[in-house]
């Protein structure tokens, strides 16, 4: 009997000890905080606005992990730039759709005459289409850098998105070279016809024949086309310079310069895309007979009279209008 009582008491004592041991262990784990004496990254950031340490390599900038300008830049890249892009590109698309519904295609008055004039040589057309095709791929791959993660990744999933993004980034880097060459050639090839003249002001004052119903006189390029020319030369130049600063990081600039280059590159690229949408509109569905200028290289004499009367006069004097005049 005594032995049984001893066993029962022994078992109860054991259970009691185990019960005490559990909260004691739990108390111990909360009582000891292994990082209590060290500063947390978040606290450092709040105090100093940057996280930076000591390094043993000569590259000084590698010692900075986080800095306030970096966070500002990240916000610009992830939020502000997306808003700018959405507003200018979607805004331009809306304007073009509304304009098309209101104005329709600008037709050749009196139809085609059957007489033609060479407008662009094969070399000019080659340079135009090389630059244009590079631009379209640069635009799509650039849009992927700004919007891909937010819009495409949720649709196609991480695997397809990373494969496409890798290809797009290679294309973006390598096609920048023929694009830059194209911009330089466009600058040299057409500068002679793109300097502003008094005729441009008169052309603009009359709505350029696109907005109103008049057809103000213009030379080989009208004021609208001259604007496109300078946007391509200056916008393409700015995109190229900032793009090469990004492609060869820290060779010519520091962290602040890299951030500025990225911001300028992003804004110029997005505004450039929006403006080229308007150019593509006029060159295709916006104006009858325009596409064949860059397609076949020839335009109809009636088209030239309507849109580039001063140029037509000069071409006619040089005997460059081909084909028989229509019977009276
Ligand atoms: C699918 C895309 C494009 C189409 C359909 C197109 C169409 C045209 C057409 C028809 C012309 C001749 C206008 C005329 O005879 O008066 C032209 C001219 C020109 N294009 Fe394009 N183009 C496209 C893309 C581009 C791109 C991406 C660039 C540059 C980045 C560009 C730069 C120019 C320039 C500088 C001119 C001469 C100025 C002017 O006519 O506005 N084009 N284009």
Tab-separated table of C-alpha atoms and ligand atoms in Angstrom:
chain	number	residue	atom	x	y	z
A	1	UNK	CA	0.000	0.000	0.000
A	2	UNK	CA	2.795	2.368	1.024
A	3	UNK	CA	4.688	1.550	-2.144
A	4	UNK	CA	1.605	2.400	-4.291
A	5	UNK	CA	1.113	5.727	-2.519
A	6	UNK	CA	4.828	6.506	-3.171
A	7	UNK	CA	4.423	5.741	-6.899
A	8	UNK	CA	1.305	7.970	-7.182
A	9	UNK	CA	3.035	10.873	-5.403
A	10	UNK	CA	6.128	10.404	-7.508
A	11	UNK	CA	4.086	10.522	-10.730
A	12	UNK	CA	2.201	13.652	-9.557
A	13	UNK	CA	5.475	15.386	-8.673
A	14	UNK	CA	6.851	14.570	-12.140
A	15	UNK	CA	3.762	15.976	-13.904
A	16	UNK	CA	3.973	19.093	-11.709
A	17	UNK	CA	7.609	19.623	-12.604
A	18	UNK	CA	6.882	19.229	-16.343
A	19	UNK	CA	4.015	21.717	-16.086
A	20	UNK	CA	6.313	24.238	-14.438
A	21	UNK	CA	9.078	23.605	-16.946
A	22	UNK	CA	6.973	24.576	-20.003
A	23	UNK	CA	6.110	28.179	-18.985
A	24	UNK	CA	9.623	28.590	-17.677
A	25	UNK	CA	11.030	27.723	-21.117
A	26	UNK	CA	8.560	30.005	-22.842
A	27	UNK	CA	9.390	32.838	-20.492
A	28	UNK	CA	13.080	32.335	-21.177
A	29	UNK	CA	12.647	32.678	-24.998
A	30	UNK	CA	10.876	36.055	-24.676
A	31	UNK	CA	13.152	37.328	-21.989
A	32	UNK	CA	16.333	36.929	-24.056
A	33	UNK	CA	16.308	39.146	-27.207
A	34	UNK	CA	19.372	38.424	-29.289
A	35	UNK	CA	19.201	41.766	-31.176
A	36	UNK	CA	18.256	43.967	-28.231
A	37	UNK	CA	21.621	45.680	-28.056
A	38	UNK	CA	22.061	46.179	-31.836
A	39	UNK	CA	20.439	48.849	-34.044
A	40	UNK	CA	17.815	47.644	-36.495
A	41	UNK	CA	17.973	48.673	-40.182
A	42	UNK	CA	14.584	50.364	-39.863
A	43	UNK	CA	15.802	52.471	-36.898
A	44	UNK	CA	18.931	53.454	-38.821
A	45	UNK	CA	16.823	54.502	-41.790
A	46	UNK	CA	14.528	56.596	-39.615
A	47	UNK	CA	17.461	58.361	-37.929
A	48	UNK	CA	19.954	58.757	-40.740
A	49	UNK	CA	17.771	58.296	-43.834
A	50	UNK	CA	20.491	56.034	-45.239
A	51	UNK	CA	22.194	52.682	-44.574
A	52	UNK	CA	25.879	52.687	-45.298
A	53	UNK	CA	28.850	50.695	-44.049
A	54	UNK	CA	32.604	50.155	-44.362
A	55	UNK	CA	34.026	48.269	-47.328
A	56	UNK	CA	37.476	47.034	-48.258
A	57	UNK	CA	37.178	47.416	-52.042
A	58	UNK	CA	38.126	50.662	-53.820
A	59	UNK	CA	34.596	51.185	-55.246
A	60	UNK	CA	33.364	53.819	-52.730
A	61	UNK	CA	29.736	53.818	-53.922
A	62	UNK	CA	29.357	50.119	-53.039
A	63	UNK	CA	29.368	51.074	-49.325
A	64	UNK	CA	25.943	52.756	-49.641
A	65	UNK	CA	23.061	50.301	-49.319
A	66	UNK	CA	20.093	52.638	-49.006
A	67	UNK	CA	19.859	56.403	-49.480
A	68	UNK	CA	16.894	58.826	-49.560
A	69	UNK	CA	17.432	59.696	-53.253
A	70	UNK	CA	17.261	55.978	-54.047
A	71	UNK	CA	13.834	55.736	-52.472
A	72	UNK	CA	12.673	58.868	-54.322
A	73	UNK	CA	13.939	57.375	-57.553
A	74	UNK	CA	12.190	54.036	-56.864
A	75	UNK	CA	8.929	55.870	-56.266
A	76	UNK	CA	9.400	57.787	-59.512
A	77	UNK	CA	10.071	54.550	-61.418
A	78	UNK	CA	7.230	52.542	-59.866
A	79	UNK	CA	4.557	55.223	-59.563
A	80	UNK	CA	5.191	58.627	-61.202
A	81	UNK	CA	6.627	57.331	-64.488
A	82	UNK	CA	3.699	54.916	-64.902
A	83	UNK	CA	1.248	57.792	-64.454
A	84	UNK	CA	3.114	59.964	-66.972
A	85	UNK	CA	3.156	57.089	-69.481
A	86	UNK	CA	-0.506	56.188	-69.001
A	87	UNK	CA	-1.624	59.815	-69.356
A	88	UNK	CA	0.409	60.711	-72.454
A	89	UNK	CA	-0.080	57.443	-74.357
A	90	UNK	CA	-3.737	56.750	-73.530
A	91	UNK	CA	-4.444	60.501	-73.832
A	92	UNK	CA	-2.938	60.554	-77.333
A	93	UNK	CA	-4.912	57.444	-78.369
A	94	UNK	CA	-8.161	59.046	-77.176
A	95	UNK	CA	-7.348	62.309	-79.026
A	96	UNK	CA	-6.586	60.385	-82.241
A	97	UNK	CA	-9.769	58.293	-82.073
A	98	UNK	CA	-11.922	61.394	-81.400
A	99	UNK	CA	-10.115	63.320	-84.162
A	100	UNK	CA	-10.633	60.475	-86.640
A	101	UNK	CA	-14.345	60.226	-85.788
A	102	UNK	CA	-14.705	63.996	-86.250
A	103	UNK	CA	-12.468	64.615	-89.289
A	104	UNK	CA	-12.160	61.201	-90.922
A	105	UNK	CA	-9.425	60.544	-93.476
A	106	UNK	CA	-8.157	63.687	-95.261
A	107	UNK	CA	-8.938	62.764	-98.869
A	108	UNK	CA	-7.189	63.840	-102.077
A	109	UNK	CA	-9.521	66.528	-103.434
A	110	UNK	CA	-10.511	65.745	-107.008
A	111	UNK	CA	-9.081	62.221	-106.652
A	112	UNK	CA	-5.781	60.974	-108.045
A	113	UNK	CA	-4.538	62.630	-111.231
A	114	UNK	CA	-2.446	59.685	-112.392
A	115	UNK	CA	0.630	61.957	-112.560
A	116	UNK	CA	3.328	61.158	-110.008
A	117	UNK	CA	6.421	62.708	-108.457
A	118	UNK	CA	9.257	60.983	-106.619
A	119	UNK	CA	8.998	62.065	-102.981
A	120	UNK	CA	11.579	59.880	-101.227
A	121	UNK	CA	14.536	57.996	-102.743
A	122	UNK	CA	15.209	54.330	-101.906
A	123	UNK	CA	17.990	55.402	-99.499
A	124	UNK	CA	15.652	57.820	-97.685
A	125	UNK	CA	12.964	55.137	-97.377
A	126	UNK	CA	15.465	52.557	-96.153
A	127	UNK	CA	16.729	54.924	-93.432
A	128	UNK	CA	13.132	55.802	-92.442
A	129	UNK	CA	11.979	52.193	-92.151
A	130	UNK	CA	15.146	51.016	-90.404
A	131	UNK	CA	14.696	53.761	-87.788
A	132	UNK	CA	10.932	53.150	-87.549
A	133	UNK	CA	11.184	49.361	-87.118
A	134	UNK	CA	13.906	49.752	-84.457
A	135	UNK	CA	11.770	52.411	-82.752
A	136	UNK	CA	8.712	50.146	-82.593
A	137	UNK	CA	10.688	47.312	-80.950
A	138	UNK	CA	12.458	49.768	-78.622
A	139	UNK	CA	9.058	51.210	-77.698
A	140	UNK	CA	7.461	47.815	-76.934
A	141	UNK	CA	10.465	46.563	-74.954
A	142	UNK	CA	10.723	49.913	-73.129
A	143	UNK	CA	7.028	49.808	-72.218
A	144	UNK	CA	7.675	46.332	-70.815
A	145	UNK	CA	10.307	47.794	-68.472
A	146	UNK	CA	7.860	50.394	-67.160
A	147	UNK	CA	4.552	48.521	-67.225
A	148	UNK	CA	5.393	44.817	-67.735
A	149	UNK	CA	5.636	43.848	-64.067
A	150	UNK	CA	2.316	45.490	-63.224
A	151	UNK	CA	0.311	44.550	-66.336
A	152	UNK	CA	1.875	41.538	-68.081
A	153	UNK	CA	3.316	39.469	-65.222
A	154	UNK	CA	-0.093	38.782	-63.604
A	155	UNK	CA	-1.481	37.740	-67.023
A	156	UNK	CA	1.257	35.408	-68.318
A	157	UNK	CA	2.954	34.235	-65.100
A	158	UNK	CA	6.583	34.509	-63.938
A	159	UNK	CA	8.146	31.973	-66.309
A	160	UNK	CA	6.803	33.397	-69.589
A	161	UNK	CA	7.317	36.949	-68.314
A	162	UNK	CA	10.975	36.417	-67.494
A	163	UNK	CA	11.670	34.712	-70.877
A	164	UNK	CA	9.960	37.562	-72.772
A	165	UNK	CA	11.586	40.256	-70.607
A	166	UNK	CA	15.068	38.817	-71.154
A	167	UNK	CA	14.550	38.781	-74.940
A	168	UNK	CA	13.033	42.263	-74.838
A	169	UNK	CA	15.979	43.641	-72.862
A	170	UNK	CA	18.508	42.205	-75.331
A	171	UNK	CA	16.504	43.697	-78.203
A	172	UNK	CA	16.280	47.056	-76.388
A	173	UNK	CA	20.047	47.183	-75.863
A	174	UNK	CA	21.182	46.004	-79.301
A	175	UNK	CA	18.601	47.826	-81.457
A	176	UNK	CA	19.621	51.096	-79.829
A	177	UNK	CA	22.654	51.091	-82.165
A	178	UNK	CA	20.846	50.990	-85.555
A	179	UNK	CA	18.214	53.361	-84.115
A	180	UNK	CA	20.890	55.910	-83.146
A	181	UNK	CA	22.469	55.541	-86.577
A	182	UNK	CA	19.031	56.125	-88.145
A	183	UNK	CA	18.488	59.307	-86.101
A	184	UNK	CA	21.909	60.649	-87.153
A	185	UNK	CA	21.183	59.834	-90.831
A	186	UNK	CA	17.701	61.426	-90.640
A	187	UNK	CA	19.316	64.551	-89.174
A	188	UNK	CA	21.883	64.798	-91.983
A	189	UNK	CA	19.618	63.672	-94.831
A	190	UNK	CA	16.681	66.096	-94.219
A	191	UNK	CA	18.180	69.081	-92.326
A	192	UNK	CA	18.158	71.211	-95.503
A	193	UNK	CA	14.319	71.083	-95.692
A	194	UNK	CA	13.608	71.402	-91.971
A	195	UNK	CA	14.856	74.842	-91.006
A	196	UNK	CA	11.945	77.101	-89.996
A	197	UNK	CA	10.702	79.639	-92.569
A	198	UNK	CA	7.985	82.314	-92.671
A	199	UNK	CA	5.768	79.913	-94.651
A	200	UNK	CA	5.599	77.678	-91.545
A	201	UNK	CA	3.952	80.424	-89.465
A	202	UNK	CA	1.347	81.032	-92.159
A	203	UNK	CA	0.777	77.269	-92.423
A	204	UNK	CA	0.285	76.974	-88.654
A	205	UNK	CA	-2.009	80.022	-88.541
A	206	UNK	CA	-4.320	78.288	-91.032
A	207	UNK	CA	-4.477	75.009	-89.099
A	208	UNK	CA	-2.226	73.217	-91.565
A	209	UNK	CA	-5.061	71.941	-93.725
A	210	UNK	CA	-5.682	69.139	-91.266
A	211	UNK	CA	-7.799	71.008	-88.724
A	212	UNK	CA	-9.548	73.388	-91.132
A	213	UNK	CA	-10.578	72.901	-94.742
A	214	UNK	CA	-7.948	75.241	-96.268
A	215	UNK	CA	-4.717	73.936	-97.764
A	216	UNK	CA	-2.012	76.453	-96.915
A	217	UNK	CA	1.101	76.427	-99.107
A	218	UNK	CA	4.071	74.364	-97.907
A	219	UNK	CA	7.475	73.323	-99.172
A	220	UNK	CA	8.797	69.753	-99.140
A	221	UNK	CA	8.061	69.509	-95.399
A	222	UNK	CA	5.320	71.523	-93.697
A	223	UNK	CA	5.561	72.951	-90.138
A	224	UNK	CA	3.959	69.822	-88.626
A	225	UNK	CA	6.489	67.570	-90.331
A	226	UNK	CA	9.329	69.878	-89.315
A	227	UNK	CA	8.144	69.519	-85.717
A	228	UNK	CA	8.237	65.716	-86.097
A	229	UNK	CA	11.714	65.945	-87.624
A	230	UNK	CA	13.075	67.974	-84.682
A	231	UNK	CA	11.310	65.759	-82.141
A	232	UNK	CA	12.954	62.716	-83.753
A	233	UNK	CA	16.385	64.391	-83.873
A	234	UNK	CA	16.326	65.954	-80.374
A	235	UNK	CA	14.146	63.311	-78.659
A	236	UNK	CA	16.048	60.480	-80.345
A	237	UNK	CA	19.337	62.171	-79.402
A	238	UNK	CA	18.286	62.585	-75.740
A	239	UNK	CA	17.007	58.984	-75.579
A	240	UNK	CA	20.277	57.723	-77.084
A	241	UNK	CA	22.612	59.712	-74.787
A	242	UNK	CA	20.696	58.802	-71.587
A	243	UNK	CA	20.310	55.214	-72.808
A	244	UNK	CA	24.055	54.768	-73.278
A	245	UNK	CA	24.680	56.258	-69.807
A	246	UNK	CA	22.401	53.503	-68.459
A	247	UNK	CA	23.881	50.774	-70.655
A	248	UNK	CA	27.440	51.549	-69.478
A	249	UNK	CA	26.749	52.338	-65.808
A	250	UNK	CA	29.051	54.642	-63.818
A	251	UNK	CA	31.556	55.177	-66.654
A	252	UNK	CA	30.553	58.796	-67.132
A	253	UNK	CA	28.442	59.564	-64.066
A	254	UNK	CA	27.731	58.784	-60.372
A	255	UNK	CA	24.617	57.402	-58.638
A	256	UNK	CA	22.754	60.720	-58.837
A	257	UNK	CA	23.638	60.994	-62.538
A	258	UNK	CA	22.413	57.437	-63.173
A	259	UNK	CA	19.109	58.200	-61.487
A	260	UNK	CA	18.693	61.402	-63.498
A	261	UNK	CA	19.598	59.581	-66.740
A	262	UNK	CA	16.951	56.931	-66.033
A	263	UNK	CA	14.293	59.557	-65.294
A	264	UNK	CA	15.042	61.573	-68.445
A	265	UNK	CA	15.227	58.375	-70.550
A	266	UNK	CA	11.863	57.159	-69.231
A	267	UNK	CA	10.002	60.451	-69.723
A	268	UNK	CA	11.532	61.168	-73.161
A	269	UNK	CA	10.759	57.592	-74.280
A	270	UNK	CA	7.103	57.715	-73.204
A	271	UNK	CA	6.420	61.194	-74.651
A	272	UNK	CA	8.243	60.150	-77.849
A	273	UNK	CA	5.987	57.082	-78.196
A	274	UNK	CA	2.857	59.210	-77.731
A	275	UNK	CA	4.001	61.716	-80.389
A	276	UNK	CA	4.986	58.990	-82.866
A	277	UNK	CA	1.465	57.533	-82.532
A	278	UNK	CA	0.201	60.807	-84.032
A	279	UNK	CA	2.825	60.577	-86.797
A	280	UNK	CA	1.821	56.981	-87.587
A	281	UNK	CA	-1.847	58.058	-87.645
A	282	UNK	CA	-1.213	60.821	-90.232
A	283	UNK	CA	1.015	58.509	-92.279
A	284	UNK	CA	-1.665	55.775	-92.492
A	285	UNK	CA	-5.412	56.183	-91.874
A	286	UNK	CA	-5.271	59.961	-91.275
A	287	UNK	CA	-4.355	61.039	-94.794
A	288	UNK	CA	-5.071	59.442	-98.142
A	289	UNK	CA	-1.973	59.048	-100.313
A	290	UNK	CA	0.568	59.729	-97.515
A	291	UNK	CA	1.678	56.137	-96.957
A	292	UNK	CA	2.648	55.613	-100.576
A	293	UNK	CA	5.183	58.473	-100.203
A	294	UNK	CA	7.179	56.309	-97.798
A	295	UNK	CA	6.011	52.999	-99.292
A	296	UNK	CA	6.590	53.301	-103.023
A	297	UNK	CA	8.442	56.609	-102.800
A	298	UNK	CA	6.030	58.395	-105.161
A	299	UNK	CA	3.039	60.653	-104.604
A	300	UNK	CA	0.187	61.780	-106.804
A	301	UNK	CA	0.452	65.340	-108.205
A	302	UNK	CA	-2.971	66.232	-106.730
A	303	UNK	CA	-1.810	65.098	-103.291
A	304	UNK	CA	1.318	67.215	-103.670
A	305	UNK	CA	-0.747	70.268	-104.793
A	306	UNK	CA	-2.975	69.922	-101.746
A	307	UNK	CA	-0.283	69.419	-99.109
A	308	UNK	CA	3.020	70.691	-100.548
A	309	UNK	CA	2.138	73.215	-103.297
A	310	UNK	CA	5.462	75.125	-103.175
A	311	UNK	CA	7.412	71.876	-103.466
A	312	UNK	CA	5.220	70.754	-106.397
A	313	UNK	CA	5.894	74.037	-108.242
A	314	UNK	CA	9.652	73.506	-107.961
A	315	UNK	CA	9.399	69.859	-109.030
A	316	UNK	CA	7.215	70.806	-112.028
A	317	UNK	CA	9.761	73.477	-113.134
A	318	UNK	CA	12.470	70.809	-113.033
A	319	UNK	CA	10.255	68.556	-115.175
A	320	UNK	CA	9.961	65.908	-112.469
A	321	UNK	CA	6.203	65.334	-112.718
A	322	UNK	CA	5.699	62.029	-114.546
A	323	UNK	CA	2.755	60.688	-116.506
A	324	UNK	CA	0.321	62.283	-118.931
A	325	UNK	CA	-1.865	65.199	-117.836
A	326	UNK	CA	-5.534	64.142	-117.706
A	327	UNK	CA	-7.557	65.058	-120.812
A	328	UNK	CA	-9.470	68.372	-120.443
B	1	LIG	C1	4.552	52.424	-88.645
B	1	LIG	C2	5.213	53.518	-88.400
B	1	LIG	C3	5.404	54.700	-89.336
B	1	LIG	C4	4.709	55.074	-90.465
B	1	LIG	C5	3.514	54.376	-91.104
B	1	LIG	C6	5.339	56.255	-90.982
B	1	LIG	C7	4.963	56.929	-92.139
B	1	LIG	C8	5.595	58.027	-92.661
B	1	LIG	C9	5.236	58.688	-93.882
B	1	LIG	C10	4.113	58.275	-94.810
B	1	LIG	C11	6.079	59.741	-94.063
B	1	LIG	C12	6.110	60.718	-95.254
B	1	LIG	C13	5.200	61.871	-95.096
B	1	LIG	C14	5.213	62.725	-96.349
B	1	LIG	O1	5.445	62.241	-97.442
B	1	LIG	O2	4.962	63.929	-96.267
B	1	LIG	C15	6.985	59.757	-92.931
B	1	LIG	C16	7.971	60.685	-92.707
B	1	LIG	C17	8.819	60.711	-91.612
B	1	LIG	N1	8.900	59.761	-90.620
B	1	LIG	FE1	7.650	58.173	-90.399
B	1	LIG	N2	6.362	56.597	-90.144
B	1	LIG	C18	6.437	55.662	-89.126
B	1	LIG	C19	7.330	55.650	-88.060
B	1	LIG	C20	8.322	56.567	-87.862
B	1	LIG	C21	9.228	56.554	-86.751
B	1	LIG	C22	9.157	55.544	-85.605
B	1	LIG	C23	10.065	57.609	-86.902
B	1	LIG	C24	11.185	58.044	-86.023
B	1	LIG	C25	11.438	57.579	-84.836
B	1	LIG	C26	9.671	58.304	-88.110
B	1	LIG	C27	10.266	59.447	-88.594
B	1	LIG	C28	9.872	60.141	-89.718
B	1	LIG	C29	10.407	61.429	-90.126
B	1	LIG	C30	11.491	62.229	-89.395
B	1	LIG	C31	9.741	61.775	-91.306
B	1	LIG	C32	9.936	63.075	-92.120
B	1	LIG	C33	9.087	64.180	-91.513
B	1	LIG	C34	7.602	63.906	-91.636
B	1	LIG	O3	7.114	63.574	-92.732
B	1	LIG	O4	6.914	64.010	-90.610
B	1	LIG	N3	8.612	57.636	-88.663
B	1	LIG	N4	6.672	58.694	-92.099
